[in-house]
Each structure stands twice: as structure tokens, then as C-alpha cells.
PDB file of C-alpha atoms in Angstrom:
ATOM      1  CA  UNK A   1       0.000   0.000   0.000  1.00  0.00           C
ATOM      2  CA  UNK A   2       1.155   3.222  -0.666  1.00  0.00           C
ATOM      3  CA  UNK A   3       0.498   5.006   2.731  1.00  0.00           C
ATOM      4  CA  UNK A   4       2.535   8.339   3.995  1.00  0.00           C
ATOM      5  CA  UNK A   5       5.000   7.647   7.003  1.00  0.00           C
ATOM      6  CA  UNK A   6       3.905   8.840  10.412  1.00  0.00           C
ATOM      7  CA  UNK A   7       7.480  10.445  11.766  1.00  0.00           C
ATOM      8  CA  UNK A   8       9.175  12.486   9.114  1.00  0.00           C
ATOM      9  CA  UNK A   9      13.248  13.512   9.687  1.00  0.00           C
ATOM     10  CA  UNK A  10      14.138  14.018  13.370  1.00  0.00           C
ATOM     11  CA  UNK A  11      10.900  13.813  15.547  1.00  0.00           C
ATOM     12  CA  UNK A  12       8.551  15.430  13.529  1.00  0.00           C
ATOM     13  CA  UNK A  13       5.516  14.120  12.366  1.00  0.00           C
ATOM     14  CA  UNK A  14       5.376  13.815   8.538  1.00  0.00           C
ATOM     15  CA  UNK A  15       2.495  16.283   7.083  1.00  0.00           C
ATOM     16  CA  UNK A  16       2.563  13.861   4.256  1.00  0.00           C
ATOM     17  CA  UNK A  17      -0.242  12.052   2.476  1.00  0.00           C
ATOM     18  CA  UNK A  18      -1.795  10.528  -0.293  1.00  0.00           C
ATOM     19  CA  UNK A  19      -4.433  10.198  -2.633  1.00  0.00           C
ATOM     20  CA  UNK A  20      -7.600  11.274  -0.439  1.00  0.00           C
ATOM     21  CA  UNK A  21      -5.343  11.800   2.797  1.00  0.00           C
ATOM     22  CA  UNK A  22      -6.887   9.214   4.599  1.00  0.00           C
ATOM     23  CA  UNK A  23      -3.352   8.007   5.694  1.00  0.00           C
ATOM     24  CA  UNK A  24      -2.515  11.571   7.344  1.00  0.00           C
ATOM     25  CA  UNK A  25      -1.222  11.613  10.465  1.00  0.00           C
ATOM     26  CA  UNK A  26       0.349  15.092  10.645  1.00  0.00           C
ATOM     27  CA  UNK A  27      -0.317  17.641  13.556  1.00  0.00           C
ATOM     28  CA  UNK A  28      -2.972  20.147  11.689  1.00  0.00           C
ATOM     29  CA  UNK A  29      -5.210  21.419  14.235  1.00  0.00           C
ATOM     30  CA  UNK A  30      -6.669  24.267  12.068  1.00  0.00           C
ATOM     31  CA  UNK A  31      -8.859  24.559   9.345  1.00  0.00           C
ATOM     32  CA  UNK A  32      -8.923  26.291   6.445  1.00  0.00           C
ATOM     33  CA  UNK A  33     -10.658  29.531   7.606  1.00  0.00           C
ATOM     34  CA  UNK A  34      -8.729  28.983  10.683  1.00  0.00           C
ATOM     35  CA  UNK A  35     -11.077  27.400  13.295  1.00  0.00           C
ATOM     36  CA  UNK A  36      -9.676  24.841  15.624  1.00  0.00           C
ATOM     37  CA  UNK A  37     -10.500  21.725  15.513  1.00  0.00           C
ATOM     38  CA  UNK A  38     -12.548  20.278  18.665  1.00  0.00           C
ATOM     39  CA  UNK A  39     -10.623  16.678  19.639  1.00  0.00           C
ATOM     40  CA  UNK A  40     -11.886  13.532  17.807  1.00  0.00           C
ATOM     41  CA  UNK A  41     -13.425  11.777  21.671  1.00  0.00           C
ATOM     42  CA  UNK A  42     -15.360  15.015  22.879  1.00  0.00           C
ATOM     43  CA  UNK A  43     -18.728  15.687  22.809  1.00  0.00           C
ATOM     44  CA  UNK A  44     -18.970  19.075  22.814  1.00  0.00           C
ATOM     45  CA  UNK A  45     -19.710  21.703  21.257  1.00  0.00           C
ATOM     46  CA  UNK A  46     -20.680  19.178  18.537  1.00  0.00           C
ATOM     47  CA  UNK A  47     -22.122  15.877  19.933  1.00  0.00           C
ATOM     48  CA  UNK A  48     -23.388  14.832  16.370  1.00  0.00           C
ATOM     49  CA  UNK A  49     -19.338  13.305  16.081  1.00  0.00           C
ATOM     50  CA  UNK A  50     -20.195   9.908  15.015  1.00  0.00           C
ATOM     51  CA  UNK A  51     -16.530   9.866  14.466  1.00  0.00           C
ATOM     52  CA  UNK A  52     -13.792   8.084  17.281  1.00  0.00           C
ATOM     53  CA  UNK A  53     -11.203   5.534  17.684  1.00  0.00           C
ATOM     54  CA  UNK A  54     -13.427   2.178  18.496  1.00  0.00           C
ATOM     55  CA  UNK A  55     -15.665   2.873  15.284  1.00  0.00           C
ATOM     56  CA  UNK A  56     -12.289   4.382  13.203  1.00  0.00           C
ATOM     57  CA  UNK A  57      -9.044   2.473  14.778  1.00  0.00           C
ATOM     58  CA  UNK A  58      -6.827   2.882  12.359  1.00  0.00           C
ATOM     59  CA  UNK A  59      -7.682   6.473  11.625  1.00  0.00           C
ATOM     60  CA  UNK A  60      -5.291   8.118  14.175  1.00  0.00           C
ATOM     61  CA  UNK A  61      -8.199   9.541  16.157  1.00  0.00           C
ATOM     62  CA  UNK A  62      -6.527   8.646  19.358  1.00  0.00           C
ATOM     63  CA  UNK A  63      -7.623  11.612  22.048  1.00  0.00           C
ATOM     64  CA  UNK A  64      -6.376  14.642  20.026  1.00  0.00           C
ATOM     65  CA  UNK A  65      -7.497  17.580  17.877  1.00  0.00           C
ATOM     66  CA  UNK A  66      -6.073  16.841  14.824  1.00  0.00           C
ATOM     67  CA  UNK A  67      -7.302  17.616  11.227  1.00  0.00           C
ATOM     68  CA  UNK A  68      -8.083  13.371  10.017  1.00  0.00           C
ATOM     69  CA  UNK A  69     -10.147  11.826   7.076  1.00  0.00           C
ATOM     70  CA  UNK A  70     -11.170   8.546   8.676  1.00  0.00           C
ATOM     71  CA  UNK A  71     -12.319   6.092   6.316  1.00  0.00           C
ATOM     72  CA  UNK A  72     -13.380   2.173   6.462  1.00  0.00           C
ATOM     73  CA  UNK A  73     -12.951  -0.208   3.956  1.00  0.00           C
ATOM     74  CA  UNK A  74     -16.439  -0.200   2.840  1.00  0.00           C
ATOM     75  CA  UNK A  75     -17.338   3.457   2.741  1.00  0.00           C
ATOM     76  CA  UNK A  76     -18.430   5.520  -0.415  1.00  0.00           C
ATOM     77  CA  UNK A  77     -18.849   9.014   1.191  1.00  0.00           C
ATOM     78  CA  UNK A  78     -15.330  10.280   1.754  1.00  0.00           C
ATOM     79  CA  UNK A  79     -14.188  13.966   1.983  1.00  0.00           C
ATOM     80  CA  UNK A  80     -11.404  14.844  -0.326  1.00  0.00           C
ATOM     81  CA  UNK A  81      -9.337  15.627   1.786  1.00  0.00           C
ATOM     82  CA  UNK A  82      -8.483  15.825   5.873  1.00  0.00           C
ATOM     83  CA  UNK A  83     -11.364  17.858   7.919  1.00  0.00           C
ATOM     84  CA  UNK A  84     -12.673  18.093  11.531  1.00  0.00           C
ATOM     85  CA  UNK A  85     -15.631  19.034  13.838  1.00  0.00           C
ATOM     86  CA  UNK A  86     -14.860  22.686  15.005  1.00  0.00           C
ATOM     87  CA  UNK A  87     -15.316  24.515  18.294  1.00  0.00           C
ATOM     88  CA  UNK A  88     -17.227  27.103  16.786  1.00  0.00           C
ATOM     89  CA  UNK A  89     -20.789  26.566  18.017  1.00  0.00           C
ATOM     90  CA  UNK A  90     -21.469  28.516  14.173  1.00  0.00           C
ATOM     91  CA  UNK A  91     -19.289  25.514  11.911  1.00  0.00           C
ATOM     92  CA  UNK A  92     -19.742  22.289  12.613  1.00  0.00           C
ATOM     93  CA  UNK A  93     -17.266  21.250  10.312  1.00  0.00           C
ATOM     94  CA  UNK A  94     -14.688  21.988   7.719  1.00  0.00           C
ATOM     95  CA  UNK A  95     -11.917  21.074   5.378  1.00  0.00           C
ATOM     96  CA  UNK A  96      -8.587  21.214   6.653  1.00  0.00           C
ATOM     97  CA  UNK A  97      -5.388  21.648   4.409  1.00  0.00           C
ATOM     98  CA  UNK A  98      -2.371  19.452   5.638  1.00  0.00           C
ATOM     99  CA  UNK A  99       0.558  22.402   6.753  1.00  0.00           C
ATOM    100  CA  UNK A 100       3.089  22.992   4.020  1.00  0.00           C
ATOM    101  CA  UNK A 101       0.293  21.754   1.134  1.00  0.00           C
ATOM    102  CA  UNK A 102      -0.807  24.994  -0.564  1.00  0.00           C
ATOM    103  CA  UNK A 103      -3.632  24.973  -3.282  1.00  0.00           C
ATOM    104  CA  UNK A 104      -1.071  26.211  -5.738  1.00  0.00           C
ATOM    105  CA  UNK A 105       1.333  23.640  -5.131  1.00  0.00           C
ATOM    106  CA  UNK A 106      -0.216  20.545  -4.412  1.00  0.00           C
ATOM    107  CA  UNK A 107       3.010  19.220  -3.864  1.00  0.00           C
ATOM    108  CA  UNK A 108       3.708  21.277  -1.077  1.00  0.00           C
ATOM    109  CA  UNK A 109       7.180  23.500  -0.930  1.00  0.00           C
ATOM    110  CA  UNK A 110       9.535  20.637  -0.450  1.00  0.00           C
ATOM    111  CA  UNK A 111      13.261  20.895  -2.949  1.00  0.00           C
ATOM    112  CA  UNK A 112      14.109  17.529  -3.843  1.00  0.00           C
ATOM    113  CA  UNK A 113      17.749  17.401  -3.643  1.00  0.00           C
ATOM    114  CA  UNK A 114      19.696  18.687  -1.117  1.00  0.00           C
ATOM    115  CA  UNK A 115      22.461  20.640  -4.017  1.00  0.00           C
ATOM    116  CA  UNK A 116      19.350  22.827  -4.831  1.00  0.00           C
ATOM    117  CA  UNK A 117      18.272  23.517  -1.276  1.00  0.00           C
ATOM    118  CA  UNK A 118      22.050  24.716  -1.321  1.00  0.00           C
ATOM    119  CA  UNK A 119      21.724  26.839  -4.254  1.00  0.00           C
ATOM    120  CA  UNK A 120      18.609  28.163  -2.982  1.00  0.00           C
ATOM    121  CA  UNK A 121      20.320  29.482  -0.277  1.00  0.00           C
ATOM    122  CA  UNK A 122      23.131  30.840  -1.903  1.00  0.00           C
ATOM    123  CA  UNK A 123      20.497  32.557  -4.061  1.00  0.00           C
ATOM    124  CA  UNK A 124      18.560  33.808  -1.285  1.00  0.00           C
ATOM    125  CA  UNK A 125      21.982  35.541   0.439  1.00  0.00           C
ATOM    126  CA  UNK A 126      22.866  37.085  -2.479  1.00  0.00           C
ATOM    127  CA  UNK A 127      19.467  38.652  -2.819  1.00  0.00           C
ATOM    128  CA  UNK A 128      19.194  39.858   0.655  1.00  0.00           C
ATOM    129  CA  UNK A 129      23.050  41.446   0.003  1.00  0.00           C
ATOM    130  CA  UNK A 130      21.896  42.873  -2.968  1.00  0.00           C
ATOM    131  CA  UNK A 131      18.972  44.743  -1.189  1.00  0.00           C
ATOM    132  CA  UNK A 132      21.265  45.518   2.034  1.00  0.00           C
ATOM    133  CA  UNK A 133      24.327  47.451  -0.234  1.00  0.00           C
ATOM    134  CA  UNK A 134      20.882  48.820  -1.745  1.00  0.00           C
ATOM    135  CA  UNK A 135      19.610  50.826   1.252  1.00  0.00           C
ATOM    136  CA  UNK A 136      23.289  51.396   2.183  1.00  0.00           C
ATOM    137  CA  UNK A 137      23.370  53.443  -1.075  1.00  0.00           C
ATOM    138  CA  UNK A 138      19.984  54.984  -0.993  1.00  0.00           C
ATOM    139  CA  UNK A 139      21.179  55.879   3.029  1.00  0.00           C
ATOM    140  CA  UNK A 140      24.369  57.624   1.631  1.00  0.00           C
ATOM    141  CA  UNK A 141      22.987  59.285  -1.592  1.00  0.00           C
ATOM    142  CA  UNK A 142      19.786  60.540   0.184  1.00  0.00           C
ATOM    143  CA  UNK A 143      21.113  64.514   0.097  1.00  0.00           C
ATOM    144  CA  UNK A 144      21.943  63.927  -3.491  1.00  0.00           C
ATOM    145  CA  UNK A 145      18.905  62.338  -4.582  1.00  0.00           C
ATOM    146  CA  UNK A 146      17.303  65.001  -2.867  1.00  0.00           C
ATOM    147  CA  UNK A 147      19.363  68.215  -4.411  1.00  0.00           C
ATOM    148  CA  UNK A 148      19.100  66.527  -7.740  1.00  0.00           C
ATOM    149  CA  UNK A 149      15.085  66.170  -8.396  1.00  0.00           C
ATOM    150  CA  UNK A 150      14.945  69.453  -6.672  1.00  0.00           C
ATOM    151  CA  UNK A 151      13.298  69.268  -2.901  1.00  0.00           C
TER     152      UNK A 151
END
């Protein structure tokens, strides 16, 4: 099966996942208009949650928070994506977007090889130089910028 990992590098969880995200196990706790999610075994505000660990045990709803799309075997309605109950007593529910996975970039932000990240880098100190010496100048020539256009 082709499932996402649950640690990533170090002792981070992975934000990784696949196809409908129902093998998610990242940390997401927000949605995406930014409410936070109420945890997977409470009750409240929302005690419609049909949704918990005995009825969904391999869908990491364990006693937290955190954004899930828990699926069985047999089930045709599936969200797209990860979601959760809110604690707004207004939204009872909503998408969530695993962190790092824009809507532009499906993919999420994550350079491949680590020479790029490198030359990213580079890149990115050379740019912030470039502006620095910039403001330096601007800084330095201010009276003459001034005297020339006349104020």
C-alpha cells in the first residue's frame, strides 16, 4: 500500500499524504478559515461526532485535535481531503489543508535534492546582500537624490 509515514526527519511528524489523505497523520489542528479543531473523543460543542477511535481504529483519532479523514474499507462518502468538527458553536465542520500543502502547489514547498536547497540558499543571500548594499546606497545618496530632483 502506498500510505505516507507517520514520523518524518528528526521527531517530527510527517504532514505527508496521499491520494484522499486518509493516511494523514500530521499535527494540523486548524482549518482552512482557521477554526480549531474540537478533539476527535469530545462531545462538545458538537455531539453529532459519530466519528472516534473504536468505530475508526486505524484512523489516528486517538484523544487529540487533529485535522483526520477517517475512512473504512467499505465506505463511499469520503471527503477529499483531511477535515474536523470545530469549536465554533457557528461551523460544525470543515476542510482542513495538511501544513506545508498549498492549493497552488499541491506538492507542497519541499526541494528535492539537497544541491538545490544549497543553491537556494546561496540565491537567497545574495538577494538579501543585494537589497542591504541597496539601502546602504539609498542611506548615503539621500542629500543627493534630494538636491538633484529638486526638494
Amino acid at each position: 500500500a502506498n500510505t505516507a509515514s507517520n514520523v518524518g526527519s528528526g521527531s517530527y511528524p510527517s504532514e505527508a499524504c496521499t491520494g484522499n489523505c486518509a493516511d494523514y497523520r500530521g499535527v494540523q489542528t486548524r482549518t482552512r478559515s482557521g477554526y480549531l479543531c474540537q478533539r476527535w473523543d469530545d462531545k462538545t460543542p458538537h455531539n453529532t461526532n459519530p466519528y472516534n477511535s473504536t468505530a475508526y481504529p486505524l484512523s489516528g483519532l486517538d484523544g487529540n485535535n487533529y485535522c483526520r479523514n477517517p475512512v473504512k474499507t467499505d465506505q463511499t462518502n469520503v471527503a477529499s481531503t483531511i477535515w474536523c468538527f470545530t469549536q465554533s458553536k457557528e461551523k460544525v465542520w470543515e476542510l482542513c489543508t495538511p501544513i506545508g500543502v498549498f492549493a497552488a502547489c499541491p506538492g507542497g514547498y519541499k526541494v528535492g535534492s539537497q544541491t538545490m536547497r544549497d543553491i537556494l540558499k546561496v540565491c537567497a543571500y545574495i538577494i538579501w546582500g543585494v537589497a542591504g548594499l541597496w539601502l546602504i546606497l539609498v542611506a548615503c545618496l539621500h542629500r543627493r537624490v534630494m538636491l538633484a530632483i529638486g526638494l
